[in-house]
Short mmCIF file of C-alpha atoms in Angstrom, two decimals:
data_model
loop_
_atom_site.label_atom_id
_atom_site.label_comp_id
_atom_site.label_asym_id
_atom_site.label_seq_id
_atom_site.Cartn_x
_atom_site.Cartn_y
_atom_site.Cartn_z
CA UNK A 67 126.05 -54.02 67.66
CA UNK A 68 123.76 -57.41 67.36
CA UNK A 69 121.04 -57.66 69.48
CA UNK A 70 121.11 -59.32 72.97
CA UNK A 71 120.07 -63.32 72.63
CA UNK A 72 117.10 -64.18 74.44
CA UNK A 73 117.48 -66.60 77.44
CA UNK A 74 114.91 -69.39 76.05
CA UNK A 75 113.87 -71.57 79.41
CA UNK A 76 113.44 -75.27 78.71
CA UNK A 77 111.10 -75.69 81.74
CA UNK A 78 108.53 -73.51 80.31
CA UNK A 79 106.09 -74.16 77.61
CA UNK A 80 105.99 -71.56 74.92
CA UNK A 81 102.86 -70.96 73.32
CA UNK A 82 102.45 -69.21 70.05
CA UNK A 83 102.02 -65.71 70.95
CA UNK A 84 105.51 -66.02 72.73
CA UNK A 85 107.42 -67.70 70.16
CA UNK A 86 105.84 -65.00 67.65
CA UNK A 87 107.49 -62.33 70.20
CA UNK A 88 110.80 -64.17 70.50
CA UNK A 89 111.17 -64.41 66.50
CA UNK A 90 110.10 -60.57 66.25
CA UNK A 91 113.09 -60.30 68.82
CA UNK A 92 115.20 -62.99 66.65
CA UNK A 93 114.33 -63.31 63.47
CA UNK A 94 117.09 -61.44 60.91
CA UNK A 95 113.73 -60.39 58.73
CA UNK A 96 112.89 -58.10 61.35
CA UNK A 97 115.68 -56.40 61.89
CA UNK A 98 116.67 -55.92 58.25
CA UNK A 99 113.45 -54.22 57.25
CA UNK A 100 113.89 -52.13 60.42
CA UNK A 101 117.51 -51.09 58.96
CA UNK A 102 116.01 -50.33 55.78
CA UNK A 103 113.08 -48.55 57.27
CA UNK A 104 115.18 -46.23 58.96
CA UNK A 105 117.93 -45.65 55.88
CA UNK A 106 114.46 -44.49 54.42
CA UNK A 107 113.99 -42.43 57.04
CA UNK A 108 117.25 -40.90 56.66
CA UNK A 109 116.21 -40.13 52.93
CA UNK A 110 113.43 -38.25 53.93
CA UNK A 111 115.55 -35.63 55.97
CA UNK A 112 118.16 -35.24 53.49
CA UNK A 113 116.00 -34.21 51.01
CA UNK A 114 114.03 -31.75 53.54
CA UNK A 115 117.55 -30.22 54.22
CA UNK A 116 117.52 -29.12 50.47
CA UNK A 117 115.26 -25.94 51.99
CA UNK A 118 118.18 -24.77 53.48
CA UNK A 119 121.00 -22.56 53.02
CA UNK A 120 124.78 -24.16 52.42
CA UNK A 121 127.29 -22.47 54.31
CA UNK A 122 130.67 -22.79 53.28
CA UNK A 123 134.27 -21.86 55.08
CA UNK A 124 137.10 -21.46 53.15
CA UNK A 125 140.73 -20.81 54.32
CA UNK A 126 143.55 -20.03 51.81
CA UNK A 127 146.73 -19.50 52.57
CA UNK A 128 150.55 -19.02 50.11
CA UNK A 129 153.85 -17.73 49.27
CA UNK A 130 155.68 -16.79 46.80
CA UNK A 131 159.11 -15.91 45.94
CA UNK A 132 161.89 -14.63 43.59
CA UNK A 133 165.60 -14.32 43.71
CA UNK A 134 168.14 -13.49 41.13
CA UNK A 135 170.48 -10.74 39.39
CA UNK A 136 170.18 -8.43 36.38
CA UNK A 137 172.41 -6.65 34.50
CA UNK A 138 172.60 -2.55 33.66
CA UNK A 139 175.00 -1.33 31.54
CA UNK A 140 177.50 -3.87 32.45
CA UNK A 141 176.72 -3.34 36.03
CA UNK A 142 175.33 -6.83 38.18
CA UNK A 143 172.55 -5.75 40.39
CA UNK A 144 171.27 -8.51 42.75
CA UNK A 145 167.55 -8.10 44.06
CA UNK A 146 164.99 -10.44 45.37
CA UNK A 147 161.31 -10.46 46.20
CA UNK A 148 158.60 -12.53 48.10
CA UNK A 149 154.86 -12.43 48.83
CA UNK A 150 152.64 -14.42 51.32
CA UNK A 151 149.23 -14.10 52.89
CA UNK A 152 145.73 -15.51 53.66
CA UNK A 153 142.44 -15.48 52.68
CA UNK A 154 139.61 -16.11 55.28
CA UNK A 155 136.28 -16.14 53.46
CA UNK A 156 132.84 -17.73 54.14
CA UNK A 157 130.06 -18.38 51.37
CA UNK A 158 126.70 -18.55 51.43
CA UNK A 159 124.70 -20.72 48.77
CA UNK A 160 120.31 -20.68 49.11
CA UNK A 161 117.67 -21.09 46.66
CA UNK A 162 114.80 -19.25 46.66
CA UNK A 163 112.43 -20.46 44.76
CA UNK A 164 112.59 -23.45 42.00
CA UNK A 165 109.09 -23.95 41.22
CA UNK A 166 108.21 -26.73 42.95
CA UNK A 167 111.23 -28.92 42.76
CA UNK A 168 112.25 -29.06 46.32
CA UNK A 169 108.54 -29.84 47.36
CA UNK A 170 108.09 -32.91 45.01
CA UNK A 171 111.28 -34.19 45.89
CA UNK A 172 110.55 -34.01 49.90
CA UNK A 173 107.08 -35.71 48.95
CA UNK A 174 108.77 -38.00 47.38
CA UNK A 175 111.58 -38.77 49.79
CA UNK A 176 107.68 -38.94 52.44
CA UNK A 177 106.34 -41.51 50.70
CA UNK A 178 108.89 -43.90 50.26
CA UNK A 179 109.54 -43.45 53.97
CA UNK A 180 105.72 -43.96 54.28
CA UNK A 181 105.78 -47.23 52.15
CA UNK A 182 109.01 -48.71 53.59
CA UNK A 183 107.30 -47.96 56.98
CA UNK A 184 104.72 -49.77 55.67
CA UNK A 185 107.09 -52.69 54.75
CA UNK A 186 108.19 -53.12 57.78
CA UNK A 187 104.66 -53.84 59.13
CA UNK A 188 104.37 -56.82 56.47
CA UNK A 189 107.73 -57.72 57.68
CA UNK A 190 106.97 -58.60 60.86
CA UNK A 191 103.48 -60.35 59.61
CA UNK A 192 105.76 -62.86 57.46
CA UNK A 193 107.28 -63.58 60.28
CA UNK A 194 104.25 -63.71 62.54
CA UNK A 195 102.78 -66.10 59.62
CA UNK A 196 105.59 -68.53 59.22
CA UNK A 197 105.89 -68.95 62.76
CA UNK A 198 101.93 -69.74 63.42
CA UNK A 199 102.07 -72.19 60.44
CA UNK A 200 105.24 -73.61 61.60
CA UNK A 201 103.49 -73.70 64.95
CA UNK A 202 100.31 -75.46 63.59
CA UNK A 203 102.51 -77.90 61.28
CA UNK A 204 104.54 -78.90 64.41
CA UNK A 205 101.08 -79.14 66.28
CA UNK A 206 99.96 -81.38 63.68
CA UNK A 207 103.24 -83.58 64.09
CA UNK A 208 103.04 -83.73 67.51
CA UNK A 209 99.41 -85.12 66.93
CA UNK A 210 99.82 -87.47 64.45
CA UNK A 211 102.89 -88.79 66.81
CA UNK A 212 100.17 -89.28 70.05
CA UNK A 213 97.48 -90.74 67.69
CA UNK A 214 100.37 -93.31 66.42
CA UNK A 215 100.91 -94.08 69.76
CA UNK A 216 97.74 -94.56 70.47
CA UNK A 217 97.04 -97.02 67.32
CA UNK A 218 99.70 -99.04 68.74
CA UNK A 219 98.51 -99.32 71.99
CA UNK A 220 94.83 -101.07 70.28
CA UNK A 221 96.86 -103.11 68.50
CA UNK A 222 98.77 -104.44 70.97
CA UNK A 223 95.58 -105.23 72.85
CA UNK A 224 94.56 -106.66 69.57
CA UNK A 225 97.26 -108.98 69.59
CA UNK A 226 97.31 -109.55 73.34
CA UNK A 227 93.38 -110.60 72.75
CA UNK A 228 94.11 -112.92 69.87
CA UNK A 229 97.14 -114.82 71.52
CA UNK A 230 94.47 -115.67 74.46
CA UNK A 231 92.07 -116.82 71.91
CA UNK A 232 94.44 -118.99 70.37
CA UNK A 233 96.13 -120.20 73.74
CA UNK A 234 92.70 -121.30 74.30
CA UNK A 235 92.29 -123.23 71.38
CA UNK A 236 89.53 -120.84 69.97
CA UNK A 237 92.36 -119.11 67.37
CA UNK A 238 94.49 -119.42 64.64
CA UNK A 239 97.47 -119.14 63.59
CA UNK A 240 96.60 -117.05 60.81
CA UNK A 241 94.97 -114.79 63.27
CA UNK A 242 97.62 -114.58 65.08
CA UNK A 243 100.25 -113.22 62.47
CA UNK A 244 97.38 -110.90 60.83
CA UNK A 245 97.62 -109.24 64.62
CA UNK A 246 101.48 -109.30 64.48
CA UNK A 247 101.45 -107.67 61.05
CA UNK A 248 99.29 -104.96 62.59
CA UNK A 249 101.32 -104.18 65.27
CA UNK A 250 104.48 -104.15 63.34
CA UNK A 251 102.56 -101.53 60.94
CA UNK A 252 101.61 -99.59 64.02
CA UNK A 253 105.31 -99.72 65.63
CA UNK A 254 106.70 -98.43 62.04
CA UNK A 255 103.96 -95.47 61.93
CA UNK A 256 105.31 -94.29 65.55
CA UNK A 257 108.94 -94.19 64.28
CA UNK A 258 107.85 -91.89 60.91
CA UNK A 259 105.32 -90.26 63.01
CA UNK A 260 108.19 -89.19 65.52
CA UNK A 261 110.67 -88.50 62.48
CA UNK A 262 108.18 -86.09 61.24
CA UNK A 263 107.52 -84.40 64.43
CA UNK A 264 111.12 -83.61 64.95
CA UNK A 265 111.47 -82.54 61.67
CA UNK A 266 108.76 -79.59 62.79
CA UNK A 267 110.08 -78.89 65.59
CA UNK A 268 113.39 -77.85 64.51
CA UNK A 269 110.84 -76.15 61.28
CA UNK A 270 109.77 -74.31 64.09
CA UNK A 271 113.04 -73.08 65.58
CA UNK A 272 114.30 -71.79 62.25
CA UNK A 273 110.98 -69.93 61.65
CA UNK A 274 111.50 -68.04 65.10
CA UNK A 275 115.36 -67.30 64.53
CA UNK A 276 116.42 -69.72 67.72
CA UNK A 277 119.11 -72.60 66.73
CA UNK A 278 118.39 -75.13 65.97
CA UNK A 279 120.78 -76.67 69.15
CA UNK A 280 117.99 -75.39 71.48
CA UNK A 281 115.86 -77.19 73.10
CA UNK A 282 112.80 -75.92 74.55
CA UNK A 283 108.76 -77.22 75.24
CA UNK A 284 105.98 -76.02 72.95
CA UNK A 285 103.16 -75.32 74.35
CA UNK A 286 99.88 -77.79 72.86
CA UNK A 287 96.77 -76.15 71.14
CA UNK A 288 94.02 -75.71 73.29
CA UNK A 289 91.00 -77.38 71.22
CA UNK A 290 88.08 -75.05 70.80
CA UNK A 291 84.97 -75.25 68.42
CA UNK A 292 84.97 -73.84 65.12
CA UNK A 293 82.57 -72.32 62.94
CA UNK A 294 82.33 -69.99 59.92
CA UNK A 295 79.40 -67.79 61.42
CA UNK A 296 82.22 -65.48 61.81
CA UNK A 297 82.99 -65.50 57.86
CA UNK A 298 82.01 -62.10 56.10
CA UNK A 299 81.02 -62.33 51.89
CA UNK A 300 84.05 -62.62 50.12
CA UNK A 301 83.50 -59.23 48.10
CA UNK A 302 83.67 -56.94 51.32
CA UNK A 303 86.51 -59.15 52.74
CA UNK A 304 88.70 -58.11 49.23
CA UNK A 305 87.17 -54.67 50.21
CA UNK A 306 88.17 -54.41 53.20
CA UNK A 307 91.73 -55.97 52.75
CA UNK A 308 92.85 -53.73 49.43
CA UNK A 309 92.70 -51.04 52.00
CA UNK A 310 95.04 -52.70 54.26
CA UNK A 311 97.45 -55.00 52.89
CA UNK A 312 101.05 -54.01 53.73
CA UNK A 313 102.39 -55.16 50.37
CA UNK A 314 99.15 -53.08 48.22
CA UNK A 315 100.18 -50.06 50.49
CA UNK A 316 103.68 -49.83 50.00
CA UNK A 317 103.16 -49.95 46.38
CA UNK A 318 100.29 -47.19 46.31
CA UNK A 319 102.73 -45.15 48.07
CA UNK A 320 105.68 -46.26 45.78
CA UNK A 321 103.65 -45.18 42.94
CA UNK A 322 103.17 -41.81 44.75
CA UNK A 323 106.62 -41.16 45.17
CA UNK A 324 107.13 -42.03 41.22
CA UNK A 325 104.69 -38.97 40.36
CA UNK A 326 106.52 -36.99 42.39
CA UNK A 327 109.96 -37.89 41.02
CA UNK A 328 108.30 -36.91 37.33
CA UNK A 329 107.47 -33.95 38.56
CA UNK A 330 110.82 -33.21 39.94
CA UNK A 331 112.35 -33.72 36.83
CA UNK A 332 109.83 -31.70 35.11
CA UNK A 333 110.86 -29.00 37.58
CA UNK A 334 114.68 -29.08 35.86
CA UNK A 335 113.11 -27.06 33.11
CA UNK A 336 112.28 -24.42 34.68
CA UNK A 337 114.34 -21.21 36.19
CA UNK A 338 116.25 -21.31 39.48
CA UNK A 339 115.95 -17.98 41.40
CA UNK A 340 119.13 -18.08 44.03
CA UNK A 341 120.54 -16.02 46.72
CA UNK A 342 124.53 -15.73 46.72
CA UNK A 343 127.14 -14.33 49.34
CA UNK A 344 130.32 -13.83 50.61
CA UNK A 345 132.88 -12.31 52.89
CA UNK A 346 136.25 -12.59 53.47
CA UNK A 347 139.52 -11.43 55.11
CA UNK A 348 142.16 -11.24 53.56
CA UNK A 349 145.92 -10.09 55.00
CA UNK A 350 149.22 -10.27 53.39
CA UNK A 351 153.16 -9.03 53.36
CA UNK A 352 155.17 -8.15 50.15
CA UNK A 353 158.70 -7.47 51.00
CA UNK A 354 161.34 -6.26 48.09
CA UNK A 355 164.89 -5.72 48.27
CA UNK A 356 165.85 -2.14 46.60
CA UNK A 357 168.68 -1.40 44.47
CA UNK A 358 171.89 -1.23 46.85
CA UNK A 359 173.88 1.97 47.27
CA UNK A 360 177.61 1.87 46.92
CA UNK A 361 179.34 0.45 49.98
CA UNK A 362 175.67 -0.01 51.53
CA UNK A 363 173.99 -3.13 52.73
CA UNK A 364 170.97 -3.84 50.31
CA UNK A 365 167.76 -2.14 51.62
CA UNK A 366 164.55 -4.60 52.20
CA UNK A 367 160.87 -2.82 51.30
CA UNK A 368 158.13 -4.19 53.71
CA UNK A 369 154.23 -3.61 52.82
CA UNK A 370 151.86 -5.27 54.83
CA UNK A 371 148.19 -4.85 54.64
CA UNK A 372 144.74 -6.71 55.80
CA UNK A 373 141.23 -5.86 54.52
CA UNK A 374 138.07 -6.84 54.77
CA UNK A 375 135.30 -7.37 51.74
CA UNK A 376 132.02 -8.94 50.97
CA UNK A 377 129.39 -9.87 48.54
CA UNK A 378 125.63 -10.36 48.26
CA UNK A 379 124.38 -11.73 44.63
CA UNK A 380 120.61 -12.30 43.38
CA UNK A 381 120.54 -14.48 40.67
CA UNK A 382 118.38 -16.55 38.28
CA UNK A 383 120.01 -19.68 36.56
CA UNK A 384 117.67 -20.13 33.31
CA UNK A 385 118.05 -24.16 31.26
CA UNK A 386 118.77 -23.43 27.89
CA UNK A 387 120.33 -27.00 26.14
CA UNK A 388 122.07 -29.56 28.29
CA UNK A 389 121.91 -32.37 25.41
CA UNK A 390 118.68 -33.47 26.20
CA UNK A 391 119.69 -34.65 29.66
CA UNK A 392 116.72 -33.10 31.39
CA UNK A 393 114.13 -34.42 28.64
CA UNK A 394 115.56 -38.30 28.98
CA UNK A 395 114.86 -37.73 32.70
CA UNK A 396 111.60 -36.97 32.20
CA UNK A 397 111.07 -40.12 29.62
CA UNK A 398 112.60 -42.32 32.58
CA UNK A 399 110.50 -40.88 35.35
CA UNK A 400 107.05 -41.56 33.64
CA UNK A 401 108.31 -45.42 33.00
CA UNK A 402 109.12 -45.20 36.09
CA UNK A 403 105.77 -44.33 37.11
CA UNK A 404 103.86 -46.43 34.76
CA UNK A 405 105.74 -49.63 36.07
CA UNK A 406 104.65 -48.77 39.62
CA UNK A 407 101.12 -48.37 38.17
CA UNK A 408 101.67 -51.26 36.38
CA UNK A 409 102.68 -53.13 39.92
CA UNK A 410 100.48 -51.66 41.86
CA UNK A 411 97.20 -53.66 40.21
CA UNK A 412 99.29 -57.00 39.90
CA UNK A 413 99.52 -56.51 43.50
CA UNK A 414 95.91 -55.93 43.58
CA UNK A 415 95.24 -58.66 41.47
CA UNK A 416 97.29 -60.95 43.23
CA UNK A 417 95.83 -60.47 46.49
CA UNK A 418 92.33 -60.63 45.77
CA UNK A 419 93.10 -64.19 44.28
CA UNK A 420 94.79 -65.06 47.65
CA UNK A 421 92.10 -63.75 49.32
CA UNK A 422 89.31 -65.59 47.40
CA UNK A 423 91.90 -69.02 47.85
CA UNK A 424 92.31 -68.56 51.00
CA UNK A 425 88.83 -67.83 52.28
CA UNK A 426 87.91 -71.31 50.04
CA UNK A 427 90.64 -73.21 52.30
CA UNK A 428 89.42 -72.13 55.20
CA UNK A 429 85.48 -73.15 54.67
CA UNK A 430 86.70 -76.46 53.36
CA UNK A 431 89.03 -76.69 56.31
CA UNK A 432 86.14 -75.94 58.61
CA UNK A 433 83.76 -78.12 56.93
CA UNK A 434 86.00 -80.79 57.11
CA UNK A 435 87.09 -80.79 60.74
CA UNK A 436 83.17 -81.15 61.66
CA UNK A 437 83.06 -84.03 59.17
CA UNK A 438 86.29 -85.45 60.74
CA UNK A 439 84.49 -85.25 64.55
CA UNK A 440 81.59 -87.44 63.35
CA UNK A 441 83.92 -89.40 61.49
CA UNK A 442 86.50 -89.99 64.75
CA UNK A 443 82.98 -91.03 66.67
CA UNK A 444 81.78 -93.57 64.53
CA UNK A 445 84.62 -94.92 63.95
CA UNK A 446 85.50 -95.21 67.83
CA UNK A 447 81.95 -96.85 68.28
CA UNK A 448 82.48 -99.03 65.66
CA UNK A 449 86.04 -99.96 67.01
CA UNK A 450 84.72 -100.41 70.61
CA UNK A 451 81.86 -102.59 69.49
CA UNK A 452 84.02 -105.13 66.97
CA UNK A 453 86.46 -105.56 69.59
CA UNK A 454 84.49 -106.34 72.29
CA UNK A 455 82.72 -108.46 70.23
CA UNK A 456 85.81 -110.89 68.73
CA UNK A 457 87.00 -110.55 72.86
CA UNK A 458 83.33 -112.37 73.37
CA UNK A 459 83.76 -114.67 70.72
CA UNK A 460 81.37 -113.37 68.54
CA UNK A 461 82.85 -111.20 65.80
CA UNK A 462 86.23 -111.87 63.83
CA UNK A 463 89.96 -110.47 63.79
CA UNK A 464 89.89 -109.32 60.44
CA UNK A 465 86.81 -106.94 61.37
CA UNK A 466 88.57 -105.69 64.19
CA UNK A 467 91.66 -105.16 62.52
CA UNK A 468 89.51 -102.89 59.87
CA UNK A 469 87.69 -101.26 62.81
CA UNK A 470 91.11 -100.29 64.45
CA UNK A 471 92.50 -98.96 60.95
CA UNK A 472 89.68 -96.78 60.47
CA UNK A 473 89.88 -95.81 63.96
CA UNK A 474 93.61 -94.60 63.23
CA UNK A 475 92.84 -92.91 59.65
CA UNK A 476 89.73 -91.23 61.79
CA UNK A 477 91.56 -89.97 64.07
CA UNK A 478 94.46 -88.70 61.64
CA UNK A 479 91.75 -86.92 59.76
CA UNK A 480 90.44 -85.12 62.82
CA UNK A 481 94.06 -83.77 63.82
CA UNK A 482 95.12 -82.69 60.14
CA UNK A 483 91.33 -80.79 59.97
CA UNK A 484 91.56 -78.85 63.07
CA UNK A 485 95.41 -78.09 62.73
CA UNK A 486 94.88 -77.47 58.71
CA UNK A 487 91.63 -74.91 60.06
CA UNK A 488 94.06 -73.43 62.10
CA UNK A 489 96.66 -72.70 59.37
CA UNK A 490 93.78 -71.66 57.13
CA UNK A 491 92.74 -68.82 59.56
CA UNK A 492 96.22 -67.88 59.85
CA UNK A 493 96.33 -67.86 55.98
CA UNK A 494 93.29 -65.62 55.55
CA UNK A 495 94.53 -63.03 58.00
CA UNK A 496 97.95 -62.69 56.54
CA UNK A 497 96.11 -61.87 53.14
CA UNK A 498 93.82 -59.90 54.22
CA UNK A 499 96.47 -57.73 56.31
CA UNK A 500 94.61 -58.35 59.36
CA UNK A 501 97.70 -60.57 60.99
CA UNK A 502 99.00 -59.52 64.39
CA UNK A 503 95.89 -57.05 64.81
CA UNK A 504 92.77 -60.07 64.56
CA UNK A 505 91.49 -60.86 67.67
CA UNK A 506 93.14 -63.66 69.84
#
């Protein structure tokens, strides 16, 4: 049965940590690896049930019969003959001992439930990742969109202050269409600008499983300061984060199971010692029909009888030749474990190089939202000063019109460096395995 949809409100404001709980709700990921976590799980018992005896009821029943004539000397003598009956029996199947072949394959059957466990964990932290950097990138969109705005507000006032200029004969017409070009420029970035940010927004929905018909208010980022004093050395990070990653887990524990399964098959050459037994009931009727006296009816013979038996067998079952089968089994096991050695330190590999790239993005993230700050104030002062200047009389449009472009390109800078910072943290935790468990 699917889940239950959840009722999304569109007079709240959801911030990330609830749209990361509504696509743990929503999101198919989640589900499937808890499906396959649990089919896993399922394993794991079946092959602990292997410890156990089999118990087995049978119930036969049948019938059989004969009719017909001979012939003696000359004579015709008719006679006819029928059995039936039923067998109740129940067996009992256990082994005893098999040197170790039950206990590798339970260890086995543990540690892929251990590592799909494990799987599911990193499930749900691709999920929480995509939906923080589908958070961030909307954040981002949402930015750019305001700081468009905003661009186009200065050049309106731009163009508001040149047309008095020239309606005062202190402008030109040049002037004039140099401000009209810039607001048309500014007008143009608001309508990409808004493209964009509903082009993340519906990013967004998919990353939290909602459709994409919803509609629903996200929640702004609450600007704080930033810093790398928080940053450990890169070389206890990789440390730290071998010893944690979902993914480097899963595949330790994978490569467990694969030494178990050799030993399992290693196991198939060796005796079986096995405990055997049965009873039964068994009950049946023979009836025969004699040889007939003259002038007589024919007589009918009638044996019925029931008993009860039962049988208790120790046994060992030795390997002798089976074609090579069991050796072949062995060959494939040991592949089998060297390719999830050999997986294993790609994995290891591979995450210390995400690791190490995404620490890098991060610093240079961080480094350049403080260099966007003092950017975004310079250029404001800079802005505010050339414009109040050409509205005095004193400077020219074409400075202001620079001023106001660097203004906008500041200001862009700042929001992709603190929403890119954002995304790098978010980056950094995912590879490190920390996601979902880092502080707030």
């Amino acid at each position: 049965m699917p889940a239950p949809r959840t009722a999304l409100s569109r007079d709240h404001e959801y911030d990330l940590v609830e749209l990361i709980d509504i696509a743990e709700r929503e999101n198919p990921e989640t589900r499937l690896a808890w499906e396959r976590a649990r089919n896993v799980a399922i394993g794991e018992g079946m092959a602990a049930s292997t410890y156990l005896p089999v118990i087995t009821a049978n119930v036969l029943g049948g019938y059989q019969g004969a009719n017909g004539q001979n012939s003696i000397f000359g004579a015709t003598v008719p006679g006819s003959g029928n059995v039936f009956g039923s067998v109740e029996a129940v067996s009992v199947e256990w082994l005893l001992f098999d040197f170790g072949g039950r206990k590798n394959i339970v260890g086995a059957a543990r540690k892929l439930t251990d590592a799909s466990n494990i799987a599911f964990t990193g499930a749900h932290q691709q999920v929480i990742y995509a939906v923080s950097v589908a958070y961030y990138a909307y954040v981002a969109a949402v930015e750019r969109h305001l700081t468009a705005i905003r661009a186009l507000t200065n050049a309106k006032e731009i163009e508001a202050a040149t047309e008095a200029r020239y309606n005062h004969g202190e402008g030109t017409v040049i002037e004039t269409a140099q401000t009209r070009n810039l607001s048309a420029q500014a007008q143009f970035t608001v309508v990409n600008t808004q493209g964009a940010e509903q082009q993340a927004y519906a990013t967004l929905l998919a990353a939290t499983g909602v459709s994409p018909l919803e509609t629903i208010r996200i929640a702004p980022v609450m600007h704080h300061s930033l810093s790398t004093d928080n940053l450990a050395p890169v070389d206890q990070i990789v440390r730290e984060a071998l010893a944690r990653r979902p993914d480097v887990l899963a595949s330790y524990n994978t490569l467990q199971a694969s030494q178990s399964s050799v030993r399992v098959a290693e196991a198939q050459n060796r005796p079986k010692i096995f405990l055997s037994g049965t009873g039964a009931y068994v009950n049946g009727q023979l009836g025969l029909t004699a040889v007939p006296a003259i002038g007589e009816q024919l007589p009918t013979l009638n044996i019925t009888g029931n008993q009860w038996n039962g049988t208790v067998l120790v046994g060992m079952s030795i390997p002798i030749f089976d074609g090579h089968r069991r050796a072949n089994a062995i060959r494939q096991a040991k592949n089998n474990e060297d390719k999830a050695s050999a997986t294993l330190d790609q994995l290891r590999l591979n995450a210390m190089r995400e690791i190490v790239s995404a620490q890098i993005a991060l610093r240079t993230s961080l480094a350049a939202n403080d260099a966007a700050l003092v950017l975004k104030a310079a250029a404001q002062t800079s802005y505010d000063a050339t414009l109040d200047s050409y509205k005095q009389g004193v400077g020219t449009v074409t400075a202001t019109v620079d001023a106001e472009t660097h203004l906008f390109q500041a200001e862009l800078a700042e929001d992709d460096a603190y929403t890119s910072a954002l995304s790098a943290a978010a980056t950094i935790a995912f590879a490190t395995g920390t996601l979902g468990t880092a502080p707030r």
